[in-house]
Amino acid sequence: MQAKADFSKEDLFQKLPIPTALRKMIVPAVVSQLIVLIYNMADTFYVGQTNNPYMVAGTSLILPVFNITLCLSGLAGIGGGSLIARLLGQSEAQEAKRVSAFSLYLALCISALFSVCIAVFMHPILSLLGAGENTYEYARQYAMCVIVFGGIPTVLSNVLSNLIRSIGLSKEASVGIILGGLLNIALDPLFMFVLLPDGYEVLGAGIATCLSNCVAFLYFLFVLLRIGRTSAVTFSPKVGLPRRANMLGVLAVGIPSAVASLLFDLDYVIIDKLMVSYHDLALAAIGIVLKVERFPLNVGIGICQGMMPLVAYNFSAGNEKRTHDAIRLSRTLGLVVAGISIVLYEIFAVQFAGLFIADVQTMTLASQFLRVRVLATPLMFLSFFTVYLFQAFGKGRISLFLGVTRWLVLNIPMLFLLNAIFGMYGIVWAQAVADMLTVIMSFYVFYKYRPSFSDGAVQELAGESLG
């Protein structure tokens, strides 16, 4: 396996034609993103089979808190992975090892602290989220399993996936995530409806999710053992601490990634809250649309995840042609996927909505919403593609600026503005309008602040910590 890791770095990053290299990096990342999407719906789907609204509400309450664990993963995983790829491009393999160990122990400490805080302050946190007499116990059971006991393996699995992908092992990185997702889908009905008695379905779903993430984490540990001690990804504290600039570099790219993920979730929460002021059918319809639209978006995220190590490595190595070729081909692929999704959703909007609900009125309203929301798909892809590019370049401040501006300055205010002016359909159109402005801003920022390949510039930026 060690030979394979070396082959990946030298051959995939430096020698393979860009289309082939991107295929090897992107395909596993896209598949894992789609599995993650299905996996995130699994618990909700199976709990829904109980026809107990309190169980459904209890698990739904924990979703925002669980999403925070995924944001913590991005902090150490995206920040560490981007920097490792750039260090390898500069032939600093030993420093890359130190960065990987630092990223993993950073993730361990943060996730452990978060899990302890949830355990200690469980009651006030659940009360703040809206847990009542009928939902509190279900929410508590689920939170204990997936966050208190399952938080550390969940975070470390996602961080290891990013770090392993950064050294060219995209397939291995994705297999672990896919394994956890498929195992959760299989274990949910086993624990919920076979092993545990009636009334403990939520606990069963939580145990299944926790075990699945633990197995995924064990898989990644096995991968680390297989690729050997000479790999750039290691858990060993013996390698020592990285340079201070590189410790800050992990945070400089990781924090914007975590903030952007939090704001993305906040945007969805606000959409739901605004729709509540209308009727229940509108809330149900937008809920369906927000699930359906994630398929092309997750494909786009997979494209960006596969592209980022390749761009980071070649940028740091000073290979301008491979860097620009990887950017152009990845961007084109993402736009093609977005274009296909628009065609399919415009034609088959009713059928896609029908996968989630049989009520004709809700299905009709959801199809109308979907035909509008899908128009923003290429704009959304270009928006986060630009953020990923600056993360690959190590430009933390710019990626933070783009993420915060997109959500707090444009998207979220646009929701309130268009809702006030046009009502329910204003909420639906807000994404397309806001992201049109976001793309214009992103293009301007990219062409003004994209890094230069002039002598000395690449070396300076590759080790830049604060962007």
Coordinates of C-alpha atoms in Angstrom, one line a residue:
M1 CA 0.0 0.0 0.0
Q2 CA 2.9 2.3 0.6
A3 CA 4.0 1.9 -2.9
K4 CA 0.5 2.8 -4.0
A5 CA 0.6 6.0 -1.9
D6 CA 3.9 7.0 -3.4
F7 CA 2.6 6.2 -6.9
S8 CA -0.5 8.3 -6.3
K9 CA 1.6 11.4 -5.2
E10 CA 4.2 11.2 -8.0
D11 CA 2.1 9.8 -10.8
L12 CA -1.4 11.2 -10.2
F13 CA -0.4 14.7 -9.0
Q14 CA 2.5 15.2 -11.4
K15 CA 2.3 12.9 -14.5
L16 CA -1.1 11.6 -15.3
P17 CA -3.2 13.6 -17.8
I18 CA -5.4 16.0 -16.0
P19 CA -8.7 14.3 -17.1
T20 CA -7.4 10.9 -15.8
A21 CA -6.1 12.4 -12.6
L22 CA -9.4 14.2 -12.0
R23 CA -11.4 11.1 -12.7
K24 CA -9.4 9.2 -10.1
M25 CA -9.9 11.9 -7.5
I26 CA -13.4 13.1 -8.3
V27 CA -15.4 9.9 -9.0
P28 CA -14.9 8.4 -5.5
A29 CA -15.5 11.8 -3.8
V30 CA -18.8 12.2 -5.7
V31 CA -20.0 8.7 -4.9
S32 CA -19.2 9.2 -1.2
Q33 CA -21.1 12.5 -1.2
L34 CA -24.2 10.9 -2.7
I35 CA -24.0 8.1 -0.1
V36 CA -23.6 10.7 2.7
L37 CA -26.8 12.4 1.4
I38 CA -28.7 9.1 1.5
Y39 CA -27.2 8.2 4.8
N40 CA -28.3 11.6 6.3
M41 CA -31.9 10.8 5.3
A42 CA -31.8 7.2 6.5
D43 CA -32.5 7.9 10.2
T44 CA -35.3 10.3 9.4
F45 CA -36.9 7.8 6.9
Y46 CA -36.8 4.8 9.3
V47 CA -38.0 6.8 12.3
G48 CA -40.8 8.1 10.1
Q49 CA -41.9 4.5 9.6
T50 CA -43.0 4.4 13.2
N51 CA -45.7 7.0 12.5
N52 CA -44.9 8.6 15.8
P53 CA -44.6 12.4 15.2
Y54 CA -42.8 12.9 18.6
M55 CA -40.0 10.5 17.6
V56 CA -39.6 12.3 14.2
A57 CA -39.5 15.7 16.0
G58 CA -37.0 14.4 18.6
T59 CA -34.5 13.2 16.0
S60 CA -35.1 16.3 13.8
L61 CA -34.2 18.6 16.8
I62 CA -30.7 17.1 17.0
L63 CA -29.9 17.6 13.3
P64 CA -28.5 21.2 13.8
V65 CA -26.3 20.1 16.6
F66 CA -25.1 17.0 14.7
N67 CA -24.2 19.3 11.7
I68 CA -21.9 21.2 14.1
T69 CA -19.8 18.0 14.4
L70 CA -19.5 18.0 10.6
C71 CA -18.4 21.6 10.7
L72 CA -15.7 20.7 13.2
S73 CA -14.5 18.0 10.8
G74 CA -14.1 20.7 8.1
L75 CA -12.1 22.9 10.4
A76 CA -9.3 20.3 10.8
G77 CA -9.9 18.2 7.7
I78 CA -10.2 20.9 5.0
G79 CA -7.6 23.1 6.6
G80 CA -5.1 20.2 7.2
G81 CA -5.8 18.5 3.8
S82 CA -5.2 21.7 1.8
L83 CA -1.9 22.4 3.6
I84 CA -0.6 18.9 3.3
A85 CA -1.2 18.9 -0.5
R86 CA 0.7 22.2 -0.8
L87 CA 3.6 21.0 1.4
L88 CA 3.9 17.8 -0.7
G89 CA 4.0 20.0 -3.8
Q90 CA 7.0 21.7 -2.2
S91 CA 8.6 18.3 -1.3
E92 CA 8.2 19.0 2.4
A93 CA 7.0 15.5 3.3
Q94 CA 8.1 15.6 7.0
E95 CA 6.4 18.9 7.6
A96 CA 3.3 17.4 6.0
K97 CA 3.4 14.6 8.5
R98 CA 3.6 17.1 11.4
V99 CA 0.6 19.0 9.9
S100 CA -1.5 15.7 9.6
A101 CA -0.7 14.7 13.3
F102 CA -1.6 18.3 14.4
S103 CA -4.9 18.2 12.5
L104 CA -5.9 14.9 13.9
Y105 CA -5.2 15.8 17.5
L106 CA -6.8 19.2 17.0
A107 CA -9.9 17.3 15.8
L108 CA -9.8 14.9 18.7
C109 CA -9.6 17.6 21.3
I110 CA -12.3 19.8 19.8
S111 CA -14.7 16.9 19.2
A112 CA -14.1 15.6 22.7
L113 CA -14.7 19.0 24.3
F114 CA -17.9 19.4 22.2
S115 CA -19.2 16.0 23.2
V116 CA -18.5 16.7 26.9
C117 CA -20.3 20.0 26.7
I118 CA -23.4 18.4 25.1
A119 CA -23.4 15.8 27.8
V120 CA -23.1 18.3 30.7
F121 CA -25.5 20.9 29.3
M122 CA -27.9 18.4 27.6
H123 CA -31.1 19.7 29.3
P124 CA -30.7 23.5 28.6
I125 CA -29.5 22.8 25.0
L126 CA -32.4 20.6 24.2
S127 CA -34.8 23.0 25.8
L128 CA -33.3 25.8 23.7
L129 CA -33.8 23.7 20.6
G130 CA -37.5 23.3 21.4
A131 CA -37.7 19.9 23.0
G132 CA -40.9 19.6 25.0
E133 CA -42.5 17.0 27.3
N134 CA -43.3 14.6 24.5
T135 CA -40.0 15.0 22.5
Y136 CA -37.3 15.5 25.1
E137 CA -36.5 11.9 25.9
Y138 CA -36.3 10.9 22.3
A139 CA -34.0 13.9 21.5
R140 CA -31.9 13.0 24.6
Q141 CA -31.5 9.3 23.5
Y142 CA -30.5 10.3 20.0
A143 CA -28.1 13.0 21.1
M144 CA -26.3 10.7 23.6
C145 CA -25.7 8.2 20.8
V146 CA -24.7 10.3 17.8
I147 CA -23.0 13.2 19.6
V148 CA -21.9 12.3 23.1
F149 CA -20.7 8.8 22.3
G150 CA -20.5 9.1 18.5
G151 CA -19.1 12.6 18.1
I152 CA -15.4 11.7 18.2
P153 CA -15.4 8.9 15.7
T154 CA -17.7 10.9 13.4
V155 CA -15.3 13.9 13.4
L156 CA -12.1 11.8 13.1
S157 CA -13.6 9.7 10.2
N158 CA -14.4 12.8 8.2
V159 CA -11.0 14.5 9.0
L160 CA -9.1 11.3 8.0
S161 CA -11.1 11.1 4.8
N162 CA -9.9 14.7 3.9
L163 CA -6.3 14.1 4.9
I164 CA -6.0 10.8 3.0
R165 CA -7.6 12.3 -0.1
S166 CA -4.9 15.1 0.1
I167 CA -2.2 12.6 -0.6
G168 CA -3.9 11.2 -3.6
L169 CA -5.8 8.3 -2.1
S170 CA -9.3 9.5 -3.0
K171 CA -10.7 6.0 -3.4
E172 CA -9.6 4.9 0.1
A173 CA -10.8 8.2 1.5
S174 CA -14.3 7.7 0.0
V175 CA -14.6 4.0 0.8
G176 CA -14.6 4.7 4.5
I177 CA -17.4 7.3 4.2
I178 CA -19.4 5.0 1.9
L179 CA -18.8 2.0 4.3
G180 CA -20.2 4.0 7.3
G181 CA -23.2 5.2 5.3
L182 CA -24.2 1.8 3.9
L183 CA -23.7 0.2 7.3
N184 CA -25.9 2.8 8.9
I185 CA -28.7 2.2 6.4
A186 CA -28.4 -1.6 7.1
L187 CA -28.2 -1.4 10.9
D188 CA -31.1 1.1 11.3
P189 CA -33.9 -1.4 10.8
L190 CA -32.0 -4.1 12.7
F191 CA -31.7 -2.1 15.9
M192 CA -35.0 -0.2 15.5
F193 CA -37.4 -3.0 14.7
V194 CA -35.7 -6.3 15.6
L195 CA -33.2 -6.0 18.5
L196 CA -34.9 -3.3 20.6
P197 CA -38.5 -3.4 21.9
D198 CA -41.3 -1.1 20.7
G199 CA -40.8 2.5 21.9
Y200 CA -37.0 2.4 21.6
E201 CA -36.8 3.0 17.8
V202 CA -35.0 6.4 18.2
L203 CA -32.5 4.8 20.5
G204 CA -32.0 2.0 17.9
A205 CA -31.4 4.6 15.2
G206 CA -28.9 6.4 17.4
I207 CA -27.0 3.2 18.2
A208 CA -26.9 2.2 14.6
T209 CA -25.5 5.6 13.6
C210 CA -22.9 5.6 16.4
L211 CA -21.7 2.0 15.5
S212 CA -21.5 2.9 11.8
N213 CA -19.2 5.9 12.4
C214 CA -17.1 3.8 14.8
V215 CA -16.6 1.2 12.0
A216 CA -15.7 3.9 9.5
F217 CA -13.1 5.3 11.9
L218 CA -11.6 1.8 12.4
Y219 CA -11.4 1.4 8.6
F220 CA -9.4 4.6 8.4
L221 CA -7.0 3.4 11.1
F222 CA -6.5 0.3 9.1
V223 CA -5.7 2.4 6.0
L224 CA -3.1 4.3 8.0
L225 CA -1.5 1.0 9.1
R226 CA -1.5 -0.2 5.5
I227 CA 0.1 2.8 3.9
G228 CA 2.9 2.7 6.5
R229 CA 5.0 5.1 8.6
T230 CA 6.5 6.9 5.6
S231 CA 3.1 8.2 4.6
A232 CA 2.4 11.9 5.0
V233 CA -0.7 11.1 7.1
T234 CA 0.0 9.9 10.6
F235 CA -1.4 9.8 14.1
S236 CA 2.1 9.5 15.7
P237 CA 2.9 12.3 18.1
K238 CA 6.6 11.5 17.7
V239 CA 6.8 13.5 14.5
G240 CA 6.5 16.7 16.6
L241 CA 4.6 19.9 16.0
P242 CA 4.6 21.7 12.7
R243 CA 5.9 25.3 12.3
R244 CA 3.7 27.9 13.9
A245 CA 2.9 29.4 10.5
N246 CA 1.5 26.0 9.4
M247 CA -0.5 25.5 12.6
L248 CA -2.1 28.8 11.9
G249 CA -2.4 27.8 8.2
V250 CA -4.6 24.8 9.2
L251 CA -6.9 27.2 11.1
A252 CA -6.8 29.9 8.5
V253 CA -8.4 27.6 5.9
G254 CA -10.3 25.4 8.3
I255 CA -12.2 28.1 10.1
P256 CA -13.7 29.6 6.9
S257 CA -14.8 26.1 5.9
A258 CA -16.5 25.5 9.2
V259 CA -18.1 29.0 9.2
A260 CA -19.4 28.5 5.7
S261 CA -21.0 25.1 6.6
L262 CA -22.7 26.7 9.7
L263 CA -24.1 29.5 7.6
F264 CA -25.3 27.1 4.9
D265 CA -27.3 25.2 7.6
L266 CA -28.5 28.5 9.0
D267 CA -29.8 29.5 5.6
Y268 CA -31.9 26.3 5.5
V269 CA -33.2 26.9 9.0
I270 CA -34.3 30.5 8.1
I271 CA -36.1 29.2 4.9
D272 CA -38.1 26.8 7.1
K273 CA -38.9 29.5 9.7
L274 CA -40.1 31.9 7.0
M275 CA -42.3 29.2 5.3
V276 CA -44.0 28.5 8.7
S277 CA -45.7 31.8 8.4
Y278 CA -47.7 30.5 5.4
H279 CA -49.5 27.2 5.4
D280 CA -48.4 23.6 6.3
L281 CA -48.3 22.6 2.7
A282 CA -45.8 25.3 1.9
L283 CA -43.5 24.1 4.7
A284 CA -43.8 20.5 3.6
A285 CA -43.2 21.4 -0.1
I286 CA -40.0 23.5 0.6
G287 CA -38.8 20.7 2.9
I288 CA -39.0 18.3 0.0
V289 CA -37.3 20.7 -2.4
L290 CA -34.4 21.3 0.0
K291 CA -33.8 17.5 0.0
V292 CA -34.2 17.0 -3.8
E293 CA -31.9 19.9 -4.7
R294 CA -29.0 18.4 -2.6
F295 CA -28.3 15.7 -5.2
P296 CA -26.7 18.0 -7.8
L297 CA -25.2 20.2 -5.1
N298 CA -23.5 17.2 -3.4
V299 CA -22.2 16.1 -6.8
G300 CA -20.7 19.5 -7.1
I301 CA -19.2 19.3 -3.7
G302 CA -17.6 16.0 -4.6
I303 CA -16.1 17.6 -7.7
C304 CA -14.6 20.3 -5.6
Q305 CA -13.3 17.9 -3.0
G306 CA -11.6 15.8 -5.7
M307 CA -10.2 18.9 -7.4
M308 CA -8.8 20.7 -4.4
P309 CA -5.7 18.4 -3.6
L310 CA -4.7 18.3 -7.3
V311 CA -4.9 22.1 -7.6
A312 CA -3.2 22.7 -4.2
Y313 CA -0.3 20.3 -5.0
N314 CA 0.4 21.7 -8.5
F315 CA 0.0 25.3 -7.4
S316 CA 2.5 24.8 -4.7
A317 CA 4.9 22.9 -7.1
G318 CA 4.7 25.9 -9.5
N319 CA 3.1 23.9 -12.3
E320 CA 0.9 26.6 -13.8
K321 CA -0.4 24.5 -16.8
R322 CA -1.6 21.6 -14.7
T323 CA -3.2 23.9 -12.1
H324 CA -5.2 25.9 -14.7
D325 CA -6.2 22.7 -16.6
A326 CA -7.5 21.1 -13.4
I327 CA -9.5 24.3 -12.6
R328 CA -11.0 24.6 -16.0
L329 CA -12.0 21.0 -16.4
S330 CA -13.4 20.7 -12.9
R331 CA -15.4 23.9 -13.4
T332 CA -16.7 22.7 -16.8
L333 CA -17.7 19.3 -15.3
G334 CA -19.6 21.0 -12.4
L335 CA -21.5 23.3 -14.8
V336 CA -22.5 20.3 -17.1
V337 CA -23.9 18.5 -14.0
A338 CA -25.8 21.6 -13.0
G339 CA -27.1 22.0 -16.6
I340 CA -28.3 18.4 -16.7
S341 CA -30.0 18.8 -13.3
I342 CA -31.9 21.8 -14.5
V343 CA -33.2 19.9 -17.5
L344 CA -34.2 16.9 -15.5
Y345 CA -35.8 18.8 -12.7
E346 CA -37.8 21.1 -15.0
I347 CA -39.2 18.1 -16.9
F348 CA -39.7 15.7 -14.1
A349 CA -40.3 18.0 -11.1
V350 CA -43.6 16.4 -10.2
Q351 CA -42.1 12.9 -10.3
F352 CA -39.2 13.9 -8.1
A353 CA -41.6 15.5 -5.6
G354 CA -43.7 12.4 -5.7
L355 CA -40.8 10.3 -4.4
F356 CA -41.3 12.0 -1.0
I357 CA -45.0 12.5 -0.7
A358 CA -48.2 11.3 -2.4
D359 CA -50.5 14.3 -1.5
V360 CA -51.3 16.0 -4.8
Q361 CA -51.5 19.5 -3.5
T362 CA -48.1 19.3 -1.8
M363 CA -46.6 17.5 -4.8
T364 CA -47.8 20.3 -7.1
L365 CA -46.5 23.1 -4.9
A366 CA -43.1 21.3 -4.4
S367 CA -42.7 20.8 -8.1
Q368 CA -43.3 24.6 -8.7
F369 CA -40.7 25.4 -6.0
L370 CA -38.2 22.9 -7.4
R371 CA -38.4 24.4 -11.0
V372 CA -37.5 27.8 -9.5
R373 CA -34.8 26.7 -7.0
V374 CA -33.0 24.5 -9.5
L375 CA -32.2 27.5 -11.7
A376 CA -29.7 28.5 -8.9
T377 CA -27.8 25.2 -9.2
P378 CA -25.0 26.4 -11.6
L379 CA -24.7 29.7 -9.6
M380 CA -24.4 27.8 -6.3
F381 CA -21.7 25.5 -7.8
L382 CA -19.6 28.5 -9.1
S383 CA -20.0 30.1 -5.7
F384 CA -18.6 27.3 -3.6
F385 CA -16.1 26.3 -6.4
T386 CA -14.4 29.6 -6.0
V387 CA -14.3 29.2 -2.2
Y388 CA -12.6 25.7 -2.6
L389 CA -10.1 27.3 -5.0
F390 CA -8.9 29.8 -2.5
Q391 CA -8.8 27.1 0.1
A392 CA -6.5 25.1 -2.3
F393 CA -4.3 28.2 -2.6
G394 CA -4.2 28.6 1.2
K395 CA -5.9 32.0 1.0
G396 CA -7.9 31.7 4.2
R397 CA -9.0 35.3 4.5
I398 CA -10.4 35.5 1.0
S399 CA -12.4 32.2 1.4
L400 CA -13.8 33.5 4.7
F401 CA -14.7 36.8 3.1
L402 CA -16.5 34.9 0.2
G403 CA -18.4 32.6 2.5
V404 CA -19.5 35.2 5.0
T405 CA -20.5 37.7 2.3
R406 CA -22.4 35.1 0.4
W407 CA -24.6 34.0 3.3
L408 CA -24.7 36.9 5.8
V409 CA -24.7 39.8 3.3
L410 CA -26.5 38.4 0.3
N411 CA -28.4 35.1 0.7
I412 CA -30.0 35.5 4.1
P413 CA -30.9 39.2 3.8
M414 CA -32.4 38.4 0.3
L415 CA -34.7 35.8 1.9
F416 CA -36.2 38.4 4.2
L417 CA -36.3 41.1 1.5
L418 CA -38.0 39.0 -1.2
N419 CA -40.4 37.4 1.4
A420 CA -41.5 40.9 2.4
I421 CA -42.0 42.0 -1.2
F422 CA -43.3 38.9 -3.0
G423 CA -44.3 36.6 -0.2
M424 CA -43.9 32.8 -0.4
Y425 CA -42.5 32.7 -3.9
G426 CA -40.0 35.4 -3.0
I427 CA -38.4 32.9 -0.6
V428 CA -38.1 30.4 -3.4
W429 CA -36.5 32.9 -5.8
A430 CA -34.1 34.3 -3.2
Q431 CA -31.4 31.7 -3.8
A432 CA -31.1 32.4 -7.5
V433 CA -31.1 36.2 -7.1
A434 CA -28.6 36.2 -4.3
D435 CA -26.2 33.7 -5.9
M436 CA -26.3 35.7 -9.2
L437 CA -24.8 38.6 -7.2
T438 CA -22.5 36.1 -5.4
V439 CA -21.1 34.8 -8.7
I440 CA -20.4 38.3 -10.0
M441 CA -18.6 39.1 -6.7
S442 CA -16.7 35.7 -6.8
F443 CA -15.5 36.3 -10.3
Y444 CA -14.3 39.8 -9.5
V445 CA -12.4 38.5 -6.3
F446 CA -10.9 35.6 -8.2
Y447 CA -9.5 37.6 -11.1
K448 CA -8.3 40.3 -8.8
Y449 CA -6.7 38.2 -6.0
R450 CA -5.9 34.9 -7.7
P451 CA -2.2 34.0 -6.9
S452 CA 0.5 34.6 -9.4
F453 CA 3.0 32.0 -10.6
S454 CA 5.8 34.5 -10.8
D455 CA 9.1 33.6 -9.2
G456 CA 8.9 33.5 -5.4
A457 CA 5.1 34.2 -5.2
V458 CA 4.2 30.5 -5.1
Q459 CA 6.7 29.7 -2.4
E460 CA 5.4 32.6 -0.3
L461 CA 1.7 31.7 -0.7
A462 CA 2.2 28.0 -0.2
G463 CA 3.3 28.5 3.4
E464 CA 1.0 31.5 4.0
S465 CA -1.1 31.0 7.2
L466 CA -3.5 33.9 7.3
G467 CA -4.4 34.2 3.6

